[in-house]
XYZ file of C-alpha atoms in Angstrom:
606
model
C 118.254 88.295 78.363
C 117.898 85.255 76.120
C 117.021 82.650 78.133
C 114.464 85.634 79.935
C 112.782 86.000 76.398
C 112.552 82.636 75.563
C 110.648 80.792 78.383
C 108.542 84.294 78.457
C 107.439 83.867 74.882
C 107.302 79.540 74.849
C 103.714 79.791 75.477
C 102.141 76.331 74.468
C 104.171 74.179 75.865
C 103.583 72.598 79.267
C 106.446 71.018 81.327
C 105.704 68.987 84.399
C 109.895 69.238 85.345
C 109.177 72.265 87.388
C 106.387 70.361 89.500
C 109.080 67.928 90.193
C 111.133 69.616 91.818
C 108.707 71.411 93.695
C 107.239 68.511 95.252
C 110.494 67.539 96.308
C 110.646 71.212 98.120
C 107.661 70.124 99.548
C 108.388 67.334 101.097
C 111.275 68.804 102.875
C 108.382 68.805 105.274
C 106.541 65.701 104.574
C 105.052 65.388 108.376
C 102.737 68.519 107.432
C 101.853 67.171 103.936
C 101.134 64.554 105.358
C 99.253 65.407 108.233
C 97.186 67.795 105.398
C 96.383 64.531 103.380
C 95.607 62.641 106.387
C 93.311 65.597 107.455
C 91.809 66.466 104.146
C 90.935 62.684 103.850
C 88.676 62.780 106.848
C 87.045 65.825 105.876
C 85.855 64.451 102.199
C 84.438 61.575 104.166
C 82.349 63.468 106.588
C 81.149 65.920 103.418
C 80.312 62.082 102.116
C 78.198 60.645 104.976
C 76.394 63.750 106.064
C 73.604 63.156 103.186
C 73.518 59.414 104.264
C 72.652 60.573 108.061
C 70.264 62.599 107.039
C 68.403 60.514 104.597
C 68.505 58.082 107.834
C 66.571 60.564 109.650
C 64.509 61.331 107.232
C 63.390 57.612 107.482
C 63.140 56.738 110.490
C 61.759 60.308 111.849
C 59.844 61.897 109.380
C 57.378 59.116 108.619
C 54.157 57.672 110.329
C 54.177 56.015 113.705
C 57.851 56.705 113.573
C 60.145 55.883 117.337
C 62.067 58.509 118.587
C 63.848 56.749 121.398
C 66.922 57.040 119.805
C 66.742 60.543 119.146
C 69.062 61.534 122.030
C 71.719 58.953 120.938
C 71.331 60.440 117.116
C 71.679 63.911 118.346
C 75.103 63.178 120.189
C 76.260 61.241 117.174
C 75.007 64.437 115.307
C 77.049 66.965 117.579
C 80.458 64.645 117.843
C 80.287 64.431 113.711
C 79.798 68.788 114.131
C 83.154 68.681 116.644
C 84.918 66.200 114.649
C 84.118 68.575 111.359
C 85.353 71.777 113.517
C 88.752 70.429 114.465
C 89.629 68.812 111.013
C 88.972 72.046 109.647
C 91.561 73.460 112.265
C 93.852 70.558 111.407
C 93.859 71.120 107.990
C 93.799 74.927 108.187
C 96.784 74.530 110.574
C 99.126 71.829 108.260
C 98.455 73.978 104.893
C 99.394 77.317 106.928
C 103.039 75.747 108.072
C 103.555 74.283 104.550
C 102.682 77.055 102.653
C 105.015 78.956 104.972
C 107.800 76.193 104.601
C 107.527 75.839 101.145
C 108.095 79.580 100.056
C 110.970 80.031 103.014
C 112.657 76.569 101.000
C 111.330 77.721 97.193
C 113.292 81.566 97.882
C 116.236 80.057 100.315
C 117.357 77.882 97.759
C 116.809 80.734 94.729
C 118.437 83.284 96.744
C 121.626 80.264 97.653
C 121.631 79.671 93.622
C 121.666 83.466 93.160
C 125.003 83.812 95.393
C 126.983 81.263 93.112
C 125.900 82.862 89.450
C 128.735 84.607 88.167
C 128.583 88.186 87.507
C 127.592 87.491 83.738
C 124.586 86.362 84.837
C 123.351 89.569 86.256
C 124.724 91.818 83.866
C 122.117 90.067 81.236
C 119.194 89.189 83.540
C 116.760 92.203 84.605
C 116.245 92.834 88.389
C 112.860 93.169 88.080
C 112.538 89.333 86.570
C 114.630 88.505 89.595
C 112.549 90.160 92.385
C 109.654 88.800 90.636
C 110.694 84.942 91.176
C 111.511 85.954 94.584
C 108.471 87.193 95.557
C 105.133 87.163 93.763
C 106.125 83.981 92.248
C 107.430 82.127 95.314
C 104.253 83.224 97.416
C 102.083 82.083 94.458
C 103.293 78.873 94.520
C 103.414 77.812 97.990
C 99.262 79.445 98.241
C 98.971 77.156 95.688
C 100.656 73.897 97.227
C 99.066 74.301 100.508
C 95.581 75.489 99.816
C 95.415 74.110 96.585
C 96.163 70.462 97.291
C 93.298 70.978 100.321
C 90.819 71.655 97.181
C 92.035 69.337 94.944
C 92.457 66.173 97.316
C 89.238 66.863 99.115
C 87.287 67.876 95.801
C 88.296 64.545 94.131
C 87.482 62.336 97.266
C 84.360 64.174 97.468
C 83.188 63.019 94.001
C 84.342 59.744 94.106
C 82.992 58.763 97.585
C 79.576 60.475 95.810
C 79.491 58.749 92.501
C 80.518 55.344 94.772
C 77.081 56.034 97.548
C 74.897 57.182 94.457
C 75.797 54.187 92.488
C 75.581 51.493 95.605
C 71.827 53.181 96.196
C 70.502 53.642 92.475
C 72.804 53.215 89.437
C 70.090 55.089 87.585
C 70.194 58.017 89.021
C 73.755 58.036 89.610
C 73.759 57.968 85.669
C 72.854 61.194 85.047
C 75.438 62.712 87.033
C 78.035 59.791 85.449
C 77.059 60.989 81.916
C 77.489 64.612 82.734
C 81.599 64.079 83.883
C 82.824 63.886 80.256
C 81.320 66.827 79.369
C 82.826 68.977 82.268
C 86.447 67.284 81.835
C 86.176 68.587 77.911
C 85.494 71.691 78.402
C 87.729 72.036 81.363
C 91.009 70.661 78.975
C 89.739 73.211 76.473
C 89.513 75.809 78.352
C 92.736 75.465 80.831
C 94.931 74.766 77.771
C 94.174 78.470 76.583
C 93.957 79.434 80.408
C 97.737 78.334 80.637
C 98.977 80.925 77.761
C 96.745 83.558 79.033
C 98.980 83.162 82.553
C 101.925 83.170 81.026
C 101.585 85.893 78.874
C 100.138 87.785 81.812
C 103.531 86.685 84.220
C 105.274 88.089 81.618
C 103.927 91.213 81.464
C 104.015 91.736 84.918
C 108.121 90.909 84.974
C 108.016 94.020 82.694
C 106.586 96.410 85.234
C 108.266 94.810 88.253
C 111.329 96.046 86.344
C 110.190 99.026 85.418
C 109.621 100.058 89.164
C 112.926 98.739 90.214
C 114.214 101.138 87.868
C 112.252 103.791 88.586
C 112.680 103.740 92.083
C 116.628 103.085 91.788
C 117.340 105.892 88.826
C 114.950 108.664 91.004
C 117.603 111.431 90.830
C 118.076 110.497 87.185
C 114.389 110.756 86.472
C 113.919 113.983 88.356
C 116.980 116.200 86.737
C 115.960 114.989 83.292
C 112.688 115.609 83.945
C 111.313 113.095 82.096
C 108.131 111.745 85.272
C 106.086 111.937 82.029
C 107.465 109.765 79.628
C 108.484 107.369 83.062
C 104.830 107.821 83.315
C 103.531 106.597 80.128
C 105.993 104.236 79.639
C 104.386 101.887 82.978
C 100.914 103.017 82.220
C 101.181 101.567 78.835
C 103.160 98.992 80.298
C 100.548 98.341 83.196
C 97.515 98.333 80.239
C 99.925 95.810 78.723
C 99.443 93.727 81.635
C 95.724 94.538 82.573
C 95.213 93.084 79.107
C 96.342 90.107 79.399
C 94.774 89.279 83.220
C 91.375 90.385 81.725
C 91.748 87.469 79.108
C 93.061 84.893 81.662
C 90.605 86.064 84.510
C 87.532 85.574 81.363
C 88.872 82.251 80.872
C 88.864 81.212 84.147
C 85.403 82.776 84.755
C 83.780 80.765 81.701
C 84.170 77.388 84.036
C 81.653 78.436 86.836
C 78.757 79.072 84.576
C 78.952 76.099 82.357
C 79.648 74.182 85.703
C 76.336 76.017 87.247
C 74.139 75.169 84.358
C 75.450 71.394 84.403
C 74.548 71.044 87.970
C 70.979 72.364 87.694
C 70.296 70.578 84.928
C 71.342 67.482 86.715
C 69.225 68.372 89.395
C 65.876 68.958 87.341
C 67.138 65.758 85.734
C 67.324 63.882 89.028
C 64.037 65.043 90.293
C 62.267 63.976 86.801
C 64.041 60.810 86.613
C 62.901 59.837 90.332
C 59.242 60.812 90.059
C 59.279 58.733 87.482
C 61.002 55.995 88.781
C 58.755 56.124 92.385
C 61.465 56.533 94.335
C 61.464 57.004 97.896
C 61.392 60.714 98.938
C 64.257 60.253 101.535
C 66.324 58.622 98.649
C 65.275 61.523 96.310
C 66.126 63.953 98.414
C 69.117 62.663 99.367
C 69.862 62.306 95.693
C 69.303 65.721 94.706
C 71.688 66.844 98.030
C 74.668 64.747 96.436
C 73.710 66.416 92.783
C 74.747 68.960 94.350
C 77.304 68.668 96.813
C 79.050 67.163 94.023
C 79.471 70.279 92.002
C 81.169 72.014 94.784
C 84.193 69.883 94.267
C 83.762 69.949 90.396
C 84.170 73.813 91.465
C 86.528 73.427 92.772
C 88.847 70.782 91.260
C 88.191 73.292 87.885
C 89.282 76.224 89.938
C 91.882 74.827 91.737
C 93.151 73.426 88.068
C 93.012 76.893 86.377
C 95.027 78.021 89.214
C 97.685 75.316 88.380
C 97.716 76.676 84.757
C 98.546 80.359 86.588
C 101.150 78.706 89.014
C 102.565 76.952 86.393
C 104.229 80.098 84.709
C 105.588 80.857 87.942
C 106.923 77.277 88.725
C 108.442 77.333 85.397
C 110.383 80.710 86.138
C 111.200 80.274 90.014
C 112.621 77.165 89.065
C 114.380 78.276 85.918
C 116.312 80.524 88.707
C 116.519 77.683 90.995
C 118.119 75.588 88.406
C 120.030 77.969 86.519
C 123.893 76.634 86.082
C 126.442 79.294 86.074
C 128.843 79.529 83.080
C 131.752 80.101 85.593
C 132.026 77.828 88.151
C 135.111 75.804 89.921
C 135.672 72.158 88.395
C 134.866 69.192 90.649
C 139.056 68.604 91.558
C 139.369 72.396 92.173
C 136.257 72.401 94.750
C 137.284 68.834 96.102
C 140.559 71.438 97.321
C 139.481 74.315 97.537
C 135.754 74.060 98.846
C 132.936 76.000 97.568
C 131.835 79.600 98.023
C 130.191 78.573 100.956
C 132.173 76.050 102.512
C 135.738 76.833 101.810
C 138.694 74.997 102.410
C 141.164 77.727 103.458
C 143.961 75.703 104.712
C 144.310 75.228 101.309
C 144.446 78.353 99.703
C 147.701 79.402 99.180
C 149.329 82.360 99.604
C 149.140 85.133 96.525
C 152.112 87.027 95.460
C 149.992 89.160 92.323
C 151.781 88.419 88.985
C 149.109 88.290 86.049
C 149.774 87.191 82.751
C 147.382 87.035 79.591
C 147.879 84.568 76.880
C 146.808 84.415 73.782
C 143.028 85.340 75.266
C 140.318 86.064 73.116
C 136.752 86.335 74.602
C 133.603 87.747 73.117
C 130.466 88.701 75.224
C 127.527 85.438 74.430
C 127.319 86.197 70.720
C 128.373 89.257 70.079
C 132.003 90.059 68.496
C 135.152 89.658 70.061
C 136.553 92.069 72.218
C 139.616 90.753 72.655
C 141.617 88.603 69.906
C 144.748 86.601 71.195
C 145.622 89.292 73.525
C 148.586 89.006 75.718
C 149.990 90.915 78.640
C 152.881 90.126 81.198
C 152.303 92.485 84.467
C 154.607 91.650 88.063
C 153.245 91.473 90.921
C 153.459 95.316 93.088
C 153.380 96.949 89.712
C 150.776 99.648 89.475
C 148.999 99.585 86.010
C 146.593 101.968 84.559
C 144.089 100.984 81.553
C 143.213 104.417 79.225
C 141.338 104.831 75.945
C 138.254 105.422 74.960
C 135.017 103.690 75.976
C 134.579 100.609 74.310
C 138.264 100.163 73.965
C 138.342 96.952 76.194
C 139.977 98.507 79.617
C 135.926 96.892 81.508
C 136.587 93.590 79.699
C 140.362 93.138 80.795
C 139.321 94.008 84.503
C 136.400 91.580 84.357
C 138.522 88.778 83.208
C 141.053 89.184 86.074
C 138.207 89.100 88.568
C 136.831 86.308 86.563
C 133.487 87.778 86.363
C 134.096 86.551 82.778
C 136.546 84.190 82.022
C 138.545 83.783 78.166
C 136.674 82.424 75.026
C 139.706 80.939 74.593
C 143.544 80.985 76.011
C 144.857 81.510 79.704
C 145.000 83.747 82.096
C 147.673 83.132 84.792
C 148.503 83.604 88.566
C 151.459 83.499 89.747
C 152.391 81.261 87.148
C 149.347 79.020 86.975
C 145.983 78.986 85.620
C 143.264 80.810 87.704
C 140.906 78.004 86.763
C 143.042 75.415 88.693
C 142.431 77.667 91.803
C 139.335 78.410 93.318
C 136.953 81.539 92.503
C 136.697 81.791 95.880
C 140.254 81.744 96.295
C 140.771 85.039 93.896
C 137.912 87.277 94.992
C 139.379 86.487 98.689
C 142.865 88.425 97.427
C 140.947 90.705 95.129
C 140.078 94.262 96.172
C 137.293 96.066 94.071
C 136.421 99.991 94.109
C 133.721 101.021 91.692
C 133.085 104.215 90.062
C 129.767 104.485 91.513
C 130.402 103.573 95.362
C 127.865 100.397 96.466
C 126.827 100.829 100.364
C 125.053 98.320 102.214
C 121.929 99.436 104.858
C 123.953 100.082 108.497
C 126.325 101.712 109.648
C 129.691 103.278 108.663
C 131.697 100.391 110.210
C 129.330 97.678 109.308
C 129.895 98.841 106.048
C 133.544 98.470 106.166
C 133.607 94.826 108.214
C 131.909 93.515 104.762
C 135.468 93.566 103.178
C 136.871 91.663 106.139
C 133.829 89.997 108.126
C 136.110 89.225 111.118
C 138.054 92.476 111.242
C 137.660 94.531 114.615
C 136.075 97.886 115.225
C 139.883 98.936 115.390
C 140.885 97.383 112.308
C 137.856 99.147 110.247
C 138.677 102.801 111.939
C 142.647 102.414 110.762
C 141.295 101.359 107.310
C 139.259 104.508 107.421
C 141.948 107.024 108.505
C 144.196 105.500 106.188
C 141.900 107.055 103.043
C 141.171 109.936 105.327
C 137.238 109.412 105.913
C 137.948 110.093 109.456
C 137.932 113.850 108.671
C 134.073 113.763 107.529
C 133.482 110.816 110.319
C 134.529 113.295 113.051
C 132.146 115.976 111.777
C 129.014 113.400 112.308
C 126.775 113.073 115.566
C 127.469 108.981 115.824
C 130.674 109.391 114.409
C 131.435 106.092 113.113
C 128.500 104.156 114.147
C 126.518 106.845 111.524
C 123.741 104.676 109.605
C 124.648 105.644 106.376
C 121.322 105.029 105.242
C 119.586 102.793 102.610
C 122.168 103.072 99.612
C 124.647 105.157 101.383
C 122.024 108.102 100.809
C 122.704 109.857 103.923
C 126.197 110.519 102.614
C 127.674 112.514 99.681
C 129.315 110.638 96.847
C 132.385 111.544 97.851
C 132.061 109.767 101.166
C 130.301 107.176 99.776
C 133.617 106.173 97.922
C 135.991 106.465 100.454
C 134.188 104.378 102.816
C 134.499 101.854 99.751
C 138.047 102.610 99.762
C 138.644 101.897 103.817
C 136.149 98.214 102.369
C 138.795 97.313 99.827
C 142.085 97.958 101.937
C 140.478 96.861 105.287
C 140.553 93.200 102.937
C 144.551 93.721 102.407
C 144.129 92.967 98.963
C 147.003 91.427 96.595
C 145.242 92.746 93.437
C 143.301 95.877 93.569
C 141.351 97.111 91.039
C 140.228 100.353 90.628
C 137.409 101.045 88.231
C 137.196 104.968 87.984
C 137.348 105.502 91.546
C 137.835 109.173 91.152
C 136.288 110.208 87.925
C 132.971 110.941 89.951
C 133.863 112.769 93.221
C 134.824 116.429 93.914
C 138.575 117.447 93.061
C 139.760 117.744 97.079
C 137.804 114.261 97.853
C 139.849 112.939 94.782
C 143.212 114.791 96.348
C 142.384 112.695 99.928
C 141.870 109.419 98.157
C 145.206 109.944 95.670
C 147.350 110.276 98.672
C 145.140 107.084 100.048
C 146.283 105.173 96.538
C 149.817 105.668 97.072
C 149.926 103.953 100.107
C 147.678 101.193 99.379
C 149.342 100.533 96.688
C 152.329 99.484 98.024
C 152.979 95.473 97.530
C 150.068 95.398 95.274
C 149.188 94.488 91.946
C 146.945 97.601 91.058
C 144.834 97.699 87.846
C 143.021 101.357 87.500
C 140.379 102.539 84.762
C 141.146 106.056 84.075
C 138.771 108.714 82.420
C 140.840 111.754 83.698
C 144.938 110.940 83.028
C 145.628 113.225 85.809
C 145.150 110.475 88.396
C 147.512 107.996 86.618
C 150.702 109.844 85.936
C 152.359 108.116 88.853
C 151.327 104.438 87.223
C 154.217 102.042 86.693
C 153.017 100.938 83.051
C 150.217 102.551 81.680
C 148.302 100.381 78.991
C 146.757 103.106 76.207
C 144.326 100.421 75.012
C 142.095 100.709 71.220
C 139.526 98.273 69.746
C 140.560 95.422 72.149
C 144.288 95.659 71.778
C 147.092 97.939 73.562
C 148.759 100.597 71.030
C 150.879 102.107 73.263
C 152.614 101.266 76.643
C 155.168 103.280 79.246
C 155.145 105.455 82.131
C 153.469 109.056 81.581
C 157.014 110.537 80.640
C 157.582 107.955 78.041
C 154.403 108.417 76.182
C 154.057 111.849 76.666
C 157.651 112.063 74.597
C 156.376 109.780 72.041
C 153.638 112.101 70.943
C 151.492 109.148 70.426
C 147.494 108.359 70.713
C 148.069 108.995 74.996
C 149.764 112.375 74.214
C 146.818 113.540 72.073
C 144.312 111.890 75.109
C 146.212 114.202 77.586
C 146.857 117.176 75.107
C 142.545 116.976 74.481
C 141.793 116.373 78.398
C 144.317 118.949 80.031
C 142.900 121.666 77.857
C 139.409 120.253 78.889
C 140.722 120.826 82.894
C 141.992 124.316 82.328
C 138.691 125.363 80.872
C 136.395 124.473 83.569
C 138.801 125.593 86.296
C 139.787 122.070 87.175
C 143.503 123.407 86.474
C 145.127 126.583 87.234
C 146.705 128.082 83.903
């Protein structure tokens, strides 16, 4: 999590790229930004003249021998400025709503579009919790602070201009005071946002941290429960959560210094005002209306200063929502390839051609980011139908070969061929479409049983997904169930055993009539008759196809074509079961260790 750890801990610097693009999110929608300006603009001028009618009545009403025939004209006047204030506020309360909506649907559509092209490297270094984060606290963040922020800002800094412009036109004395008292607020309000900005950052940070901790939490439950370790889950947030309470407690006292100092300025201006025009013999009407402007025109310095500090919060979040937005993945199709072939979510496939399954390594080395190599000029020559199992020890490399033929990962250097030609000059798109994938720890979606099988063929029919499922056998269980195969299987699959779980994944890969199938422990974590229904399933499906399987127990690959005993990164032995079992090698200790293991806890009959 590199990239995570560095814009988390880059803490002084400020970068206005992220603003950039987020105004062009914004304007997606330009007729409600608009129509907030437009609104907002009106609203700073009424805030502007209502001091001016006033002082008007003061003079022409409240003194001696005054006429009040045009009272009833001054009292409509009064009433139609009241309505005109009523439904700007509903204007601008209405435009702000719809582009604060807007601009989070755009901000998390277009992270969550980004997100679907990232190869699987990307999430195999990048916490969930950071991810959820942009997606959610940080997206609604920023667009609250787009829409209802700009009304602040743009009316706040209208307000004090139109001010400063009427106080000057009536008495450029008095407007001097509050003239003289600006620099003084815009110091203090650059010294105290630039420390305001860390204090947000530090604080987003910390609040990734526990957003991740509850995603795991939440997702490793059963984990936490037959370990019991709730306490040490426990203290790890709560000291995790102080962590973060920390940190808002300095940012919030930073942002709460402005309103005092801001306070005090504005009274003082005030006595200052009222001093200043005794002196002066002004006329009470202009005093009056001099000391309503004072103030009046610290409610958009308020404003503007909290509506600033609020930028220094947002901008941690810009910075990381559009760090997602903008992340480029490693692995991605060259410009020729996708002029062909189309992206992931427009493809071309008239032009994909048809896959036969041969795979051939050459010469690849590859090495996760910086981290040693795994692999060092490694070649392998496999035809297409062959069945081929990957043993050996965790760590060996039997993961990294898999992920290289699904490019999840692709080579640090060399080629890795299909059919004869480099899978780079094809399409990723193109290979996952002819890949089949069946992890050790079964993935099911929210729906039900069929749903969950249509996602390896989106256009497959209700018949199509049932013969996929009797094929593995899940039909057995199916028929046992109230809804039979229209069973919601729950959030997770957690209305089903594991066992189910995985051959429901099974029916998903062959239901996709797969070229290459891959089979990443498929059996090492279900019950021994679950893993006797889904053997027989292999046999068939494997048929025509180019099968890679991970194997922890050897007992499920004895029928492989080659199996691939695999050490450090390289292959030290290769045959059929028979052939290394009569070489007495490194496999024929593996099996020796394992079948003893099997007999022992029953697994085996002696």
């Amino acid at each position: 999590m590199e990239e995570i750890e560095e814009l988390d801990n880059n803490q002084d610097r400020y970068d206005n790229h992220p603003w950039k693009k987020i105004i062009k999110t914004v304007m997606l929608h330009k007729k409600y930004f608009i129509g907030l300006l437009i609104s907002v603009i009106f609203l700073a001028a009424i805030d502007v003249a209502f001091p001016l009618i006033n002082q008007w009545a003061l003079k022409n009403y409240f003194v001696e021998g005054a006429n009040y025939t045009s009272v009833p004209f001054f009292i409509i006047f009064y009433v139609g400025i009241a309505i005109s204030y009523g439904t700007i506020i509903f204007l601008f309360i209405n435009f702000a709503g719809k582009l604060e909506a807007y601009t989070s649907y755009e901000l998390r559509k277009e992270a969550y579009l980004n997100l679907q092209q990232l190869p699987f490297s990307y999430f195999d270094r990048t916490a969930q919790g950071w991810i959820m984060a942009r997606l959610t606290s940080d997206a609604r963040r920023l667009s609250e602070i787009i829409s209802w922020g700009l009304v602040d800002f743009v009316w706040g800094l209208l307000s004090m201009v139109g001010i400063i412009v009427v106080l000057l036109v009536l008495n450029a004395k008095l407007a001097l005071i509050i003239v003289v008292s600006m620099p003084i607020i815009l110091f203090l309000t650059i010294l105290i946002n630039s420390k305001m900005l860390k204090a947000y950052r530090k604080a987003r940070s910390d609040n990734s941290q526990i957003t991740a901790a509850l995603n795991e939490g939440f997702m490793g439950v059963k984990a936490t429960k037959s370990l019991v370790i709730e306490d040490e889950n426990t203290k790890d947030f709560v000291s995790k959560s102080a962590k973060y309470k920390r940190s808002s407690l300095r940012a919030v006292l930073l942002s709460s210094l402005f309103g005092p100092i801001v306070f005090i300025t504005c009274y003082f201006c005030v006595g200052s005002t009222i001093y200043v025009g005794a002196y002066l013999t002004v006329d009470l009407a202009v005093l009056y209306m001099f000391i309503d402007y004072t103030i009046k025109f610290f409610d958009p310095v308020m404003s503007i200063s909290e509506i600033l500090g609020q930028f220094k919060q947002a901008q941690a979040s810009a910075e990381r929502i559009i760090a997602l937005i903008s992340e480029e993945a490693e692995i991605k199709d060259s410009p020729e390839v996708i002029e062909k072939y189309g992206t992931i979510f427009n493809p071309k496939y008239e032009n994909f051609e048809n896959i036969i399954g041969d795979v051939k390594f050459e010469n690849v080395t590859f090495k996760y980011n910086k981290g040693e190599e795994v692999l060092t000029d490694f070649n392998l020559d496999i035809n297409a139908g062959s069945s081929v199992a990957l043993v050996g020890h965790t760590g060996s490399g039997k993961s990294t070969l898999v992920n290289l033929i699904c490019r999840f990962y692709e080579p640090t250097k060399g080629k890795i061929l299909i059919d004869g030609k480099d899978y780079k000059q094809r399409s990723i798109t193109w290979l996952h479409s002819n890949l089949g994938y069946v992890l050790q720890t079964p993935e099911l979606f929210s729906g039900t049983i069929l749903e969950n099988v249509r996602y390896g063929k989106m256009n497959a029919t209700d018949e199509e997904c049932i013969n996929a499922l009797k094929i593995v056998h899940a039909d057995e269980f199916i028929s046992k169930l109230d809804d039979g195969y229209n069973t919601f299987v729950g959030e997770g699959g957690g209305k089903l055993s594991l066992g189910e779980k995985q051959l429901i994944s099974f029916a998903r890969a062959i239901i996709k009539d797969p070229k290459i199938l891959i089979l990443d422990e498929a059996t090492s974590s279900i019950d021994t008759q679950t893993e006797k229904q889904i053997q027989d399933a292999i046999e068939i499906v494997m048929k025509g196809r180019t099968t890679f399987m991970i194997a922890h127990r050897l007992s499920t690959v004895v029928n492989a074509d080659v199996i691939l005993v695999m050490k450090d990164g390289k292959i030290i032995e290769r045959g059929n079961h028979k052939e290394l079992l009569n070489n007495k090698g490194y496999y024929f200790e593996l099996y020796k260790t394992q079948f003893q293991e099997d007999i022992e806890k029953g697994i085996l009959n002696r």
